[in-house]
Structure formats: structure tokens, C-alpha cells
PDB file of C-alpha atoms in Angstrom:
ATOM      1  CA  MET I 566      -5.971   7.143  18.083  1.00  0.00           C
ATOM      2  CA  THR I 567      -4.982   7.415  14.530  1.00  0.00           C
ATOM      3  CA  MET I 568      -5.850  11.335  15.485  1.00  0.00           C
ATOM      4  CA  TYR I 569      -3.722  10.598  17.641  1.00  0.00           C
ATOM      5  CA  VAL I 570      -0.249   8.616  16.462  1.00  0.00           C
ATOM      6  CA  THR I 571      -0.541  10.280  13.202  1.00  0.00           C
ATOM      7  CA  PRO I 572       0.478  13.932  14.174  1.00  0.00           C
ATOM      8  CA  PHE I 573       2.583  12.105  16.743  1.00  0.00           C
ATOM      9  CA  PHE I 574       4.949  10.490  14.408  1.00  0.00           C
ATOM     10  CA  ALA I 575       5.305  13.191  12.465  1.00  0.00           C
ATOM     11  CA  TRP I 576       6.727  15.377  15.644  1.00  0.00           C
ATOM     12  CA  MET I 577       9.925  12.654  14.468  1.00  0.00           C
ATOM     13  CA  SER I 578      10.335  14.533  11.214  1.00  0.00           C
ATOM     14  CA  GLU I 579      10.063  18.502  13.101  1.00  0.00           C
ATOM     15  CA  LEU I 580      11.645  16.977  16.054  1.00  0.00           C
ATOM     16  CA  GLY I 581      14.519  15.505  14.750  1.00  0.00           C
ATOM     17  CA  HIS I 582      16.706  17.725  12.763  1.00  0.00           C
ATOM     18  CA  THR I 583      19.226  15.213  11.224  1.00  0.00           C
ATOM     19  CA  PRO I 584      18.809  11.268   9.532  1.00  0.00           C
ATOM     20  CA  ASN I 585      20.846  10.339  12.984  1.00  0.00           C
ATOM     21  CA  GLU I 586      18.578  12.304  14.939  1.00  0.00           C
ATOM     22  CA  ARG I 587      15.069  11.131  13.583  1.00  0.00           C
ATOM     23  CA  LEU I 588      16.572   7.445  13.591  1.00  0.00           C
ATOM     24  CA  GLY I 589      17.268   7.545  17.141  1.00  0.00           C
ATOM     25  CA  LEU I 590      13.664   9.244  18.157  1.00  0.00           C
ATOM     26  CA  SER I 591      12.397   6.235  15.960  1.00  0.00           C
ATOM     27  CA  THR I 592      14.296   3.785  18.056  1.00  0.00           C
ATOM     28  CA  MET I 593      13.115   5.437  21.467  1.00  0.00           C
ATOM     29  CA  ILE I 594       9.957   4.816  20.245  1.00  0.00           C
ATOM     30  CA  SER I 595      10.309   1.470  19.174  1.00  0.00           C
ATOM     31  CA  VAL I 596      11.882   0.598  22.537  1.00  0.00           C
ATOM     32  CA  THR I 597       9.140   2.206  24.504  1.00  0.00           C
ATOM     33  CA  TRP I 598       6.610   0.841  22.517  1.00  0.00           C
ATOM     34  CA  ALA I 599       7.850  -2.731  23.870  1.00  0.00           C
ATOM     35  CA  VAL I 600       7.396  -2.353  27.277  1.00  0.00           C
ATOM     36  CA  GLY I 601       4.147  -0.936  26.912  1.00  0.00           C
ATOM     37  CA  TYR I 602       3.131  -3.894  24.997  1.00  0.00           C
ATOM     38  CA  VAL I 603       4.857  -6.721  27.526  1.00  0.00           C
ATOM     39  CA  ILE I 604       2.514  -4.190  30.386  1.00  0.00           C
ATOM     40  CA  GLY I 605      -0.103  -4.104  27.972  1.00  0.00           C
ATOM     41  CA  THR I 606      -0.107  -7.886  28.179  1.00  0.00           C
ATOM     42  CA  GLN I 607       0.051  -8.696  31.436  1.00  0.00           C
ATOM     43  CA  ILE I 608      -4.102  -7.021  32.153  1.00  0.00           C
ATOM     44  CA  TYR I 609      -4.610 -10.821  32.911  1.00  0.00           C
ATOM     45  CA  LEU I 610      -2.247 -11.547  35.249  1.00  0.00           C
ATOM     46  CA  PHE I 611      -2.956  -8.723  37.531  1.00  0.00           C
ATOM     47  CA  GLN I 612      -6.990  -9.666  36.968  1.00  0.00           C
ATOM     48  CA  THR I 613      -6.068 -12.839  38.603  1.00  0.00           C
ATOM     49  CA  MET I 614      -3.839 -10.882  41.760  1.00  0.00           C
ATOM     50  CA  LEU I 615      -7.014  -8.385  41.965  1.00  0.00           C
ATOM     51  CA  GLU I 616      -9.389 -11.883  42.214  1.00  0.00           C
ATOM     52  CA  LYS I 617      -6.634 -13.232  44.923  1.00  0.00           C
ATOM     53  CA  ALA I 618      -7.240 -10.062  46.907  1.00  0.00           C
ATOM     54  CA  GLY I 619     -11.030 -10.923  46.760  1.00  0.00           C
ATOM     55  CA  PHE I 620     -12.255  -8.915  43.689  1.00  0.00           C
ATOM     56  CA  GLU I 621     -15.117 -10.921  41.779  1.00  0.00           C
ATOM     57  CA  PRO I 622     -13.949 -11.541  38.382  1.00  0.00           C
ATOM     58  CA  LEU I 623     -15.877  -8.979  36.312  1.00  0.00           C
ATOM     59  CA  LYS I 624     -14.727  -6.103  38.783  1.00  0.00           C
ATOM     60  CA  ALA I 625     -11.221  -7.438  38.808  1.00  0.00           C
ATOM     61  CA  PHE I 626     -11.378  -7.117  35.015  1.00  0.00           C
ATOM     62  CA  GLN I 627     -12.746  -3.342  34.554  1.00  0.00           C
ATOM     63  CA  THR I 628     -10.736  -2.142  37.577  1.00  0.00           C
ATOM     64  CA  VAL I 629      -7.493  -3.602  35.262  1.00  0.00           C
ATOM     65  CA  THR I 630      -8.967  -2.115  32.256  1.00  0.00           C
ATOM     66  CA  ILE I 631      -9.813   1.101  33.689  1.00  0.00           C
ATOM     67  CA  ALA I 632      -6.398   1.178  35.757  1.00  0.00           C
ATOM     68  CA  TYR I 633      -5.241   0.772  32.400  1.00  0.00           C
ATOM     69  CA  GLY I 634      -6.557   3.978  30.471  1.00  0.00           C
ATOM     70  CA  VAL I 635      -5.677   6.231  33.265  1.00  0.00           C
ATOM     71  CA  VAL I 636      -2.035   5.594  33.057  1.00  0.00           C
ATOM     72  CA  GLY I 637      -2.584   5.563  28.903  1.00  0.00           C
ATOM     73  CA  PHE I 638      -4.574   8.828  29.291  1.00  0.00           C
ATOM     74  CA  ILE I 639      -1.764  10.273  31.219  1.00  0.00           C
ATOM     75  CA  PHE I 640       1.499   9.345  28.996  1.00  0.00           C
ATOM     76  CA  MET I 641      -0.608   9.770  25.896  1.00  0.00           C
ATOM     77  CA  LEU I 642      -0.901  13.600  27.481  1.00  0.00           C
ATOM     78  CA  LEU I 643       3.321  13.806  28.567  1.00  0.00           C
ATOM     79  CA  PRO I 644       3.842  14.660  25.321  1.00  0.00           C
ATOM     80  CA  ILE I 645       1.208  17.478  24.790  1.00  0.00           C
ATOM     81  CA  ILE I 646       2.803  18.720  28.442  1.00  0.00           C
ATOM     82  CA  PHE I 647       5.804  18.967  28.270  1.00  0.00           C
ATOM     83  CA  ILE I 648       7.024  19.016  24.488  1.00  0.00           C
ATOM     84  CA  ASP I 649       7.190  22.935  23.540  1.00  0.00           C
ATOM     85  CA  GLU I 650       7.160  23.432  19.249  1.00  0.00           C
ATOM     86  CA  ARG I 651       8.429  26.309  19.463  1.00  0.00           C
ATOM     87  CA  ARG I 652      11.182  26.021  20.775  1.00  0.00           C
ATOM     88  CA  TYR I 653      12.002  22.390  19.005  1.00  0.00           C
ATOM     89  CA  CYS I 654      10.686  22.483  15.929  1.00  0.00           C
ATOM     90  CA  GLU I 655      10.922  24.758  12.979  1.00  0.00           C
ATOM     91  CA  ALA I 656       8.249  26.604  12.074  1.00  0.00           C
ATOM     92  CA  HIS I 657       6.839  25.955   8.305  1.00  0.00           C
ATOM     93  CA  THR I 658       3.731  26.177   6.071  1.00  0.00           C
ATOM     94  CA  VAL I 659       2.182  23.960   3.904  1.00  0.00           C
ATOM     95  CA  ASN I 660       0.744  26.166   0.524  1.00  0.00           C
ATOM     96  CA  GLU I 661      -1.646  23.461  -0.621  1.00  0.00           C
ATOM     97  CA  GLY I 662      -5.281  22.153   0.208  1.00  0.00           C
ATOM     98  CA  GLY I 663      -5.812  18.711   1.432  1.00  0.00           C
ATOM     99  CA  LEU I 664      -6.101  16.547  -0.986  1.00  0.00           C
ATOM    100  CA  GLU I 665      -3.563  18.459  -3.717  1.00  0.00           C
ATOM    101  CA  ALA I 666      -1.146  17.568  -0.003  1.00  0.00           C
ATOM    102  CA  ILE I 667      -1.529  13.829  -0.651  1.00  0.00           C
ATOM    103  CA  LYS I 668      -1.586  13.735  -4.305  1.00  0.00           C
ATOM    104  CA  THR I 669       1.594  15.044  -4.580  1.00  0.00           C
ATOM    105  CA  ALA I 670       2.653  12.940  -1.120  1.00  0.00           C
ATOM    106  CA  PHE I 671       2.005   9.583  -3.562  1.00  0.00           C
ATOM    107  CA  LYS I 672       3.759  11.729  -6.344  1.00  0.00           C
ATOM    108  CA  ASP I 673       6.627  11.778  -4.858  1.00  0.00           C
ATOM    109  CA  LYS I 674       8.387   8.751  -6.324  1.00  0.00           C
ATOM    110  CA  PRO I 675      10.586   7.418  -3.085  1.00  0.00           C
ATOM    111  CA  PHE I 676       7.721   7.496  -1.191  1.00  0.00           C
ATOM    112  CA  PHE I 677       5.323   5.782  -3.611  1.00  0.00           C
ATOM    113  CA  ILE I 678       7.864   2.792  -3.898  1.00  0.00           C
ATOM    114  CA  PHE I 679       8.184   2.880   0.415  1.00  0.00           C
ATOM    115  CA  VAL I 680       4.588   2.616   0.619  1.00  0.00           C
ATOM    116  CA  ILE I 681       4.226   0.373  -2.252  1.00  0.00           C
ATOM    117  CA  GLN I 682       7.107  -1.933  -0.158  1.00  0.00           C
ATOM    118  CA  ASP I 683       5.077  -0.885   3.057  1.00  0.00           C
ATOM    119  CA  LEU I 684       2.253  -2.377   1.422  1.00  0.00           C
ATOM    120  CA  LEU I 685       3.708  -6.166   0.641  1.00  0.00           C
ATOM    121  CA  TYR I 686       5.289  -5.761   3.651  1.00  0.00           C
ATOM    122  CA  TRP I 687       2.169  -6.006   6.047  1.00  0.00           C
ATOM    123  CA  VAL I 688       0.585  -8.227   3.634  1.00  0.00           C
ATOM    124  CA  GLY I 689       2.841 -10.876   4.540  1.00  0.00           C
ATOM    125  CA  LEU I 690       3.768 -10.035   8.240  1.00  0.00           C
ATOM    126  CA  THR I 691      -0.106  -9.901   9.109  1.00  0.00           C
ATOM    127  CA  GLY I 692      -0.929 -13.668   6.802  1.00  0.00           C
ATOM    128  CA  ILE I 693       2.284 -15.586   8.660  1.00  0.00           C
ATOM    129  CA  SER I 694       0.932 -13.563  12.383  1.00  0.00           C
ATOM    130  CA  LEU I 695      -2.828 -14.971  11.821  1.00  0.00           C
ATOM    131  CA  GLY I 696      -1.221 -18.451  10.305  1.00  0.00           C
ATOM    132  CA  LEU I 697       1.083 -18.630  13.684  1.00  0.00           C
ATOM    133  CA  VAL I 698      -0.812 -20.763  15.974  1.00  0.00           C
ATOM    134  CA  TYR I 699      -1.906 -23.256  12.945  1.00  0.00           C
ATOM    135  CA  TYR I 700       1.895 -23.423  11.703  1.00  0.00           C
ATOM    136  CA  ILE I 701       2.567 -24.650  15.438  1.00  0.00           C
ATOM    137  CA  THR I 702      -0.179 -26.743  15.577  1.00  0.00           C
ATOM    138  CA  VAL I 703      -1.125 -28.288  12.490  1.00  0.00           C
ATOM    139  CA  LEU I 704       2.515 -28.702  10.699  1.00  0.00           C
ATOM    140  CA  LEU I 705       4.154 -29.292  13.776  1.00  0.00           C
ATOM    141  CA  LYS I 706       1.572 -31.382  15.615  1.00  0.00           C
ATOM    142  CA  LEU I 707       2.676 -29.118  19.039  1.00  0.00           C
ATOM    143  CA  PRO I 708      -0.409 -27.357  21.346  1.00  0.00           C
ATOM    144  CA  LYS I 709      -1.185 -24.357  20.929  1.00  0.00           C
ATOM    145  CA  GLU I 710      -0.207 -23.155  24.038  1.00  0.00           C
ATOM    146  CA  HIS I 711       3.850 -22.855  22.483  1.00  0.00           C
ATOM    147  CA  ALA I 712       2.611 -20.957  19.711  1.00  0.00           C
ATOM    148  CA  SER I 713       2.746 -18.274  22.534  1.00  0.00           C
ATOM    149  CA  GLN I 714       5.652 -18.809  24.164  1.00  0.00           C
ATOM    150  CA  VAL I 715       7.155 -18.279  20.016  1.00  0.00           C
ATOM    151  CA  GLN I 716       5.553 -15.630  19.705  1.00  0.00           C
ATOM    152  CA  LEU I 717       7.231 -14.488  23.547  1.00  0.00           C
ATOM    153  CA  ILE I 718      10.438 -15.780  21.595  1.00  0.00           C
ATOM    154  CA  MET I 719      10.658 -13.271  18.692  1.00  0.00           C
ATOM    155  CA  PHE I 720       9.362 -10.030  20.762  1.00  0.00           C
ATOM    156  CA  LEU I 721      11.762 -10.748  23.524  1.00  0.00           C
ATOM    157  CA  LEU I 722      14.487 -11.397  21.564  1.00  0.00           C
ATOM    158  CA  SER I 723      13.761  -8.675  18.398  1.00  0.00           C
ATOM    159  CA  PHE I 724      14.017  -6.033  21.641  1.00  0.00           C
ATOM    160  CA  LEU I 725      17.650  -7.236  21.992  1.00  0.00           C
ATOM    161  CA  PHE I 726      18.455  -5.830  18.147  1.00  0.00           C
ATOM    162  CA  TYR I 727      17.261  -2.615  18.777  1.00  0.00           C
ATOM    163  CA  ALA I 728      20.176  -1.415  19.550  1.00  0.00           C
ATOM    164  CA  PRO I 729      22.561  -3.459  17.029  1.00  0.00           C
ATOM    165  CA  VAL I 730      20.338  -2.482  14.209  1.00  0.00           C
ATOM    166  CA  ASN I 731      20.510   1.422  15.149  1.00  0.00           C
ATOM    167  CA  ILE I 732      24.244   1.121  15.195  1.00  0.00           C
ATOM    168  CA  LEU I 733      24.202  -0.798  11.348  1.00  0.00           C
ATOM    169  CA  ALA I 734      21.519   1.492   9.908  1.00  0.00           C
ATOM    170  CA  ARG I 735      24.035   4.608  10.540  1.00  0.00           C
ATOM    171  CA  LYS I 736      26.933   3.301   8.874  1.00  0.00           C
ATOM    172  CA  LEU I 737      25.059   1.021   6.257  1.00  0.00           C
ATOM    173  CA  GLY I 738      22.219   3.033   5.372  1.00  0.00           C
ATOM    174  CA  LYS I 739      18.196   2.292   5.603  1.00  0.00           C
ATOM    175  CA  LYS I 740      17.711   1.351   2.472  1.00  0.00           C
ATOM    176  CA  ARG I 741      20.175  -1.538   2.686  1.00  0.00           C
ATOM    177  CA  LEU I 742      19.495  -2.789   6.515  1.00  0.00           C
ATOM    178  CA  LEU I 743      15.529  -3.216   5.379  1.00  0.00           C
ATOM    179  CA  MET I 744      16.397  -4.927   2.087  1.00  0.00           C
ATOM    180  CA  VAL I 745      18.763  -7.352   4.626  1.00  0.00           C
ATOM    181  CA  GLY I 746      15.107  -7.689   6.829  1.00  0.00           C
ATOM    182  CA  PHE I 747      13.334  -8.814   3.638  1.00  0.00           C
ATOM    183  CA  ILE I 748      15.956 -11.711   2.581  1.00  0.00           C
ATOM    184  CA  ILE I 749      15.681 -13.051   5.995  1.00  0.00           C
ATOM    185  CA  PHE I 750      12.067 -12.485   6.171  1.00  0.00           C
ATOM    186  CA  ALA I 751      11.926 -14.551   2.502  1.00  0.00           C
ATOM    187  CA  ILE I 752      14.780 -17.144   4.037  1.00  0.00           C
ATOM    188  CA  ASN I 753      11.747 -17.474   7.237  1.00  0.00           C
ATOM    189  CA  PHE I 754       9.174 -17.706   5.252  1.00  0.00           C
ATOM    190  CA  GLY I 755      10.321 -20.728   2.828  1.00  0.00           C
ATOM    191  CA  PHE I 756      10.986 -22.357   6.215  1.00  0.00           C
ATOM    192  CA  THR I 757       7.615 -22.104   7.485  1.00  0.00           C
ATOM    193  CA  SER I 758       6.609 -23.561   4.327  1.00  0.00           C
ATOM    194  CA  MET I 759       8.572 -26.766   5.474  1.00  0.00           C
ATOM    195  CA  LEU I 760       7.856 -27.270   8.732  1.00  0.00           C
ATOM    196  CA  GLY I 761       6.949 -31.142   9.666  1.00  0.00           C
ATOM    197  CA  ARG I 762       8.840 -32.254   6.829  1.00  0.00           C
ATOM    198  CA  LEU I 763      12.716 -31.049   7.995  1.00  0.00           C
ATOM    199  CA  ALA I 764      15.065 -33.283  10.215  1.00  0.00           C
ATOM    200  CA  LEU I 765      14.935 -31.616  13.358  1.00  0.00           C
ATOM    201  CA  SER I 766      12.887 -31.880  16.365  1.00  0.00           C
ATOM    202  CA  PRO I 767       8.875 -29.853  16.331  1.00  0.00           C
ATOM    203  CA  VAL I 768       9.981 -27.285  19.006  1.00  0.00           C
ATOM    204  CA  ALA I 769      13.641 -27.005  17.273  1.00  0.00           C
ATOM    205  CA  GLN I 770      11.881 -26.249  14.146  1.00  0.00           C
ATOM    206  CA  SER I 771       9.596 -23.805  15.880  1.00  0.00           C
ATOM    207  CA  TYR I 772      12.676 -21.907  17.637  1.00  0.00           C
ATOM    208  CA  ILE I 773      13.998 -21.267  14.057  1.00  0.00           C
ATOM    209  CA  VAL I 774      11.315 -19.706  13.457  1.00  0.00           C
ATOM    210  CA  ALA I 775      11.410 -17.462  16.910  1.00  0.00           C
ATOM    211  CA  VAL I 776      15.174 -16.656  16.137  1.00  0.00           C
ATOM    212  CA  LEU I 777      14.663 -15.805  12.410  1.00  0.00           C
ATOM    213  CA  ALA I 778      11.995 -13.303  12.617  1.00  0.00           C
ATOM    214  CA  ALA I 779      13.299 -11.573  15.558  1.00  0.00           C
ATOM    215  CA  ILE I 780      15.807  -9.739  13.864  1.00  0.00           C
ATOM    216  CA  PRO I 781      13.767  -8.405  10.640  1.00  0.00           C
ATOM    217  CA  LEU I 782      11.159  -7.670  13.536  1.00  0.00           C
ATOM    218  CA  ALA I 783      13.288  -5.206  14.324  1.00  0.00           C
ATOM    219  CA  ILE I 784      14.438  -4.297  11.323  1.00  0.00           C
ATOM    220  CA  PHE I 785      11.235  -3.222  10.483  1.00  0.00           C
ATOM    221  CA  GLY I 786       9.665  -2.181  13.965  1.00  0.00           C
ATOM    222  CA  ILE I 787      13.162   1.153  13.357  1.00  0.00           C
ATOM    223  CA  LEU I 788      13.487   2.275  10.230  1.00  0.00           C
ATOM    224  CA  PRO I 789      10.049   2.782   8.204  1.00  0.00           C
ATOM    225  CA  ASN I 790       9.050   6.056  10.281  1.00  0.00           C
ATOM    226  CA  ALA I 791      12.622   7.190   9.837  1.00  0.00           C
ATOM    227  CA  MET I 792      12.285   6.703   6.368  1.00  0.00           C
ATOM    228  CA  VAL I 793       9.197   8.222   6.271  1.00  0.00           C
ATOM    229  CA  ALA I 794       9.977  11.622   8.576  1.00  0.00           C
ATOM    230  CA  ASP I 795      13.518  11.698   5.952  1.00  0.00           C
ATOM    231  CA  ILE I 796      10.785  11.509   3.279  1.00  0.00           C
ATOM    232  CA  ALA I 797       8.968  13.921   4.673  1.00  0.00           C
ATOM    233  CA  GLU I 798      11.869  16.940   5.774  1.00  0.00           C
ATOM    234  CA  ALA I 799      13.773  15.933   2.114  1.00  0.00           C
ATOM    235  CA  HIS I 800      10.132  17.026   0.436  1.00  0.00           C
ATOM    236  CA  GLY I 801       9.789  19.951   2.018  1.00  0.00           C
ATOM    237  CA  LYS I 802      13.251  20.955   1.823  1.00  0.00           C
ATOM    238  CA  ARG I 803      12.795  20.156  -2.074  1.00  0.00           C
ATOM    239  CA  THR I 804       9.355  21.694  -2.381  1.00  0.00           C
ATOM    240  CA  GLY I 805       9.075  24.126   0.495  1.00  0.00           C
ATOM    241  CA  ASN I 806       6.077  22.214   1.857  1.00  0.00           C
ATOM    242  CA  TYR I 807       6.087  20.357   4.854  1.00  0.00           C
ATOM    243  CA  LYS I 808       3.630  18.232   5.811  1.00  0.00           C
ATOM    244  CA  ALA I 809       4.939  15.246   7.495  1.00  0.00           C
ATOM    245  CA  ALA I 810       1.286  14.721   9.049  1.00  0.00           C
ATOM    246  CA  VAL I 811       0.678  13.402   5.559  1.00  0.00           C
ATOM    247  CA  PHE I 812       3.098  11.758   4.754  1.00  0.00           C
ATOM    248  CA  PHE I 813       2.558   9.908   8.618  1.00  0.00           C
ATOM    249  CA  GLY I 814      -1.082   9.192   7.579  1.00  0.00           C
ATOM    250  CA  ALA I 815      -0.386   8.228   4.068  1.00  0.00           C
ATOM    251  CA  ARG I 816       2.127   5.811   5.493  1.00  0.00           C
ATOM    252  CA  THR I 817      -0.513   4.339   8.031  1.00  0.00           C
ATOM    253  CA  PHE I 818      -3.743   4.170   5.604  1.00  0.00           C
ATOM    254  CA  VAL I 819      -1.469   1.366   3.583  1.00  0.00           C
ATOM    255  CA  GLN I 820      -0.185   0.148   6.489  1.00  0.00           C
ATOM    256  CA  LYS I 821      -4.043  -0.463   7.596  1.00  0.00           C
ATOM    257  CA  MET I 822      -5.027  -1.426   4.456  1.00  0.00           C
ATOM    258  CA  GLY I 823      -2.215  -3.495   3.953  1.00  0.00           C
ATOM    259  CA  GLN I 824      -3.948  -5.830   7.403  1.00  0.00           C
ATOM    260  CA  THR I 825      -6.846  -5.591   5.857  1.00  0.00           C
ATOM    261  CA  VAL I 826      -5.805  -7.457   2.328  1.00  0.00           C
ATOM    262  CA  ALA I 827      -4.175  -9.907   4.657  1.00  0.00           C
ATOM    263  CA  GLY I 828      -7.096 -10.352   7.140  1.00  0.00           C
ATOM    264  CA  LEU I 829      -9.234 -10.968   3.601  1.00  0.00           C
ATOM    265  CA  ILE I 830      -6.954 -13.528   1.501  1.00  0.00           C
ATOM    266  CA  PHE I 831      -5.067 -15.669   4.246  1.00  0.00           C
ATOM    267  CA  PRO I 832      -7.924 -17.116   6.126  1.00  0.00           C
ATOM    268  CA  SER I 833      -9.203 -18.504   2.803  1.00  0.00           C
ATOM    269  CA  LEU I 834      -4.726 -19.677   1.695  1.00  0.00           C
ATOM    270  CA  PHE I 835      -5.702 -21.316   5.160  1.00  0.00           C
ATOM    271  CA  ILE I 836      -8.034 -23.949   3.819  1.00  0.00           C
ATOM    272  CA  LEU I 837      -7.114 -23.981   0.557  1.00  0.00           C
ATOM    273  CA  GLY I 838      -8.832 -27.480  -0.456  1.00  0.00           C
ATOM    274  CA  SER I 839     -11.032 -27.455   1.981  1.00  0.00           C
ATOM    275  CA  ASN I 840     -13.409 -27.007   4.845  1.00  0.00           C
ATOM    276  CA  GLU I 841     -10.550 -26.487   7.388  1.00  0.00           C
ATOM    277  CA  VAL I 842      -7.311 -25.401   8.078  1.00  0.00           C
ATOM    278  CA  ASN I 843      -4.845 -27.658   6.735  1.00  0.00           C
ATOM    279  CA  GLU I 844      -1.253 -28.415   5.496  1.00  0.00           C
ATOM    280  CA  VAL I 845      -1.556 -27.381   1.928  1.00  0.00           C
ATOM    281  CA  GLY I 846      -2.986 -24.507   3.315  1.00  0.00           C
ATOM    282  CA  LEU I 847      -0.609 -23.437   5.504  1.00  0.00           C
ATOM    283  CA  ARG I 848       2.322 -24.540   3.094  1.00  0.00           C
ATOM    284  CA  VAL I 849       1.093 -22.914   0.470  1.00  0.00           C
ATOM    285  CA  SER I 850       0.299 -19.586   3.137  1.00  0.00           C
ATOM    286  CA  ALA I 851       3.585 -19.591   3.675  1.00  0.00           C
ATOM    287  CA  ILE I 852       5.084 -19.387   0.212  1.00  0.00           C
ATOM    288  CA  VAL I 853       3.233 -16.344  -0.425  1.00  0.00           C
ATOM    289  CA  SER I 854       3.888 -14.282   1.920  1.00  0.00           C
ATOM    290  CA  LEU I 855       7.753 -15.666   1.284  1.00  0.00           C
ATOM    291  CA  ALA I 856       6.869 -14.392  -2.791  1.00  0.00           C
ATOM    292  CA  LEU I 857       5.958 -10.634  -0.847  1.00  0.00           C
ATOM    293  CA  MET I 858       9.281 -10.006   1.021  1.00  0.00           C
ATOM    294  CA  ILE I 859      10.834 -10.560  -2.359  1.00  0.00           C
ATOM    295  CA  LEU I 860       8.397  -8.373  -4.163  1.00  0.00           C
ATOM    296  CA  GLY I 861       9.204  -5.440  -1.560  1.00  0.00           C
ATOM    297  CA  TYR I 862      13.110  -6.473  -1.638  1.00  0.00           C
ATOM    298  CA  VAL I 863      12.826  -5.640  -5.328  1.00  0.00           C
ATOM    299  CA  LEU I 864      10.803  -2.659  -5.189  1.00  0.00           C
ATOM    300  CA  LEU I 865      13.531  -1.118  -2.654  1.00  0.00           C
ATOM    301  CA  LEU I 866      16.228  -1.525  -5.993  1.00  0.00           C
ATOM    302  CA  PHE I 867      14.562   1.542  -6.846  1.00  0.00           C
ATOM    303  CA  TYR I 868      14.171   3.148  -3.761  1.00  0.00           C
ATOM    304  CA  ASP I 869      16.780   6.436  -3.848  1.00  0.00           C
ATOM    305  CA  GLU I 870      18.100   6.875  -0.537  1.00  0.00           C
ATOM    306  CA  LYS I 871      20.671   9.432  -2.149  1.00  0.00           C
ATOM    307  CA  PHE I 872      18.559  11.211  -3.388  1.00  0.00           C
ATOM    308  CA  ILE I 873      16.606  11.364  -0.469  1.00  0.00           C
ATOM    309  CA  LEU I 874      20.282  11.863   1.683  1.00  0.00           C
ATOM    310  CA  LYS I 875      21.300  14.552  -0.868  1.00  0.00           C
ATOM    311  CA  HIS I 876      19.248  17.194  -0.131  1.00  0.00           C
ATOM    312  CA  LEU I 877      18.280  16.478   3.424  1.00  0.00           C
ATOM    313  CA  GLN I 878      22.937  17.297   4.109  1.00  0.00           C
ATOM    314  CA  THR I 879      22.677  19.928   1.607  1.00  0.00           C
ATOM    315  CA  VAL I 880      20.942  22.242   2.776  1.00  0.00           C
ATOM    316  CA  HIS I 881      21.896  20.928   6.683  1.00  0.00           C
ATOM    317  CA  SER I 882      25.249  22.171   5.744  1.00  0.00           C
ATOM    318  CA  GLU I 883      23.834  25.618   4.313  1.00  0.00           C
TER     319      GLU I 883
END
């Protein structure tokens, strides 16, 4: 999957010739991802439909899985077949070896700052995601099925915010809007650490978490890829080495690393001081995620978006 996704996102830098075009591409990719996610999560619904049609459970599941695989394969082929790189992409070369290209990518100050804040974001978000069912069942004393409802609300609301995020990013800038996302997430995680202790019904508290999460989820679902594409394009214009795939590959690696680190750290926090998930551990985990969001916000203060846009606009105007 990484072998497909990395060059796919690298196209964003080459197919989008201006920051706004790249933002638009990132938004459309996020929208199609959302649609695919909704369809993908209905696999058991389709399995049930086949079972009612007379299929055995195992056979029904296998049939649906194969169908999903075939459809997914066909859609993965579409950009390969229909996007003419020679027509829509500018031809560039890289005068660096593979290892040197990676080193110079991380030496690019805006990119280095970006990937570190991205790492913090993924550690914090993954940790909260891992603990969501426990926040619902342990802190709010609600049934675990309610966690699925909260996730669905978060997803649907974030989808509604895609268009506003696109518009605001054009007016306010990607950096500023990403910082807003960090602030809202920090507020939400602070609220999460207090679940069960507030003068609100448990259901109301869970819905507040969902609503607060929806906006930053839309922001972080759209802007990071567009920002990496801008960084890669600006780097290429400054140095003559166009290596969008290296930048996106490095970003993907850092993203996976953040998810892995969270998977190692947060389960231990959930059981802090005990052998099972407990309230203290869950509240501490939320506070840790809050701290990571604050650190991400602080790091973004040093991200020089004007430097990136200056190089993009100067060469584009030429």
C-alpha cells in the first residue's frame, strides 16, 4: 500500500501547479477517502445481505471481501490509466542519490519542523483513538456500542467541515488554520480528561467530544498533504532537485512511527498503577495528548510559511 500511496501523493505536487490547486486536490482526495471509508465500513452489512440471500457466513464474507478487493484494484488503476504525466506534469530531474535525497529533505528546515509537529499529532491522536472506547465505557459508564455512535458523529461532522476548511485555508493560510486545529484538539483532550466529573449527562459529554473533534479532524485531513506538496515544490524550485516522492515518503514514515509509538506508550498509560484500564490512567493519557497538541502548536510557530509561498509565487510569476 505504501508503494502505491507515496507516489500517488507525490503527484499532488506535480499535478497542482499552485498552492490553491494543491489545496483543492488534497480536499478532493480527503472527500473521496471519506466516501471510501463509509463504503468500506459497511462490509458486514453486505455480508448480512448475502447471508439472507442464502450464503453461508464464511462464504458471504469471502465473497464480499473479494468484491471489495476487485473494486479497489480497479479504482487504483484509474489514475495510472487516465493521468498523462507528460501532459499534466512538469518534467523534472533529481541530481541526488537516494540516501542523499533523504538527508537533504530532512535538512530542509520547513519540512523538518513540519514532520516533527506531524509526529506529535499522530502520537496524540492515535493515543486518544485507542482509548476512545475506554473513555466512553470507563469514564462515562456508557455501553461500548455508544463509542461507535461517537465515532460516526465525528466522521460525519468532519466531512461537513471539508468545504469550510478549504475556503478558510485560502483566506487565512494553511499554517494558521493548522494551529487552530491544534488548539481545538488541546481543548477537546482537556475536556476528555474531565469526562465523568462534569455537571452534564454522560451522553451530552460524549457528543461534545465528538463535535469538538470534528473540526480539527477535517483540518488535519486536508492541510498536511497540501503543505508537504508546497514544501516539496518550493524545495525543487530553490535547489533544482524535485523529489516530491521523497518528501511524502518521509512524511508517511514519520506518520507510521507516530502511530507505532502511541501503540507502545498509551496502552501502558491506560493501566497506570494497575493491571487493568482505570480512570487515573485514562485521564493521564488524555492530558499527555493535550500536551502533545500544545507542543505541536508551539512548533508550528517556527514554520515559515511565508518563505515557502515566496519561492512558489516568485517562480510562478516568472
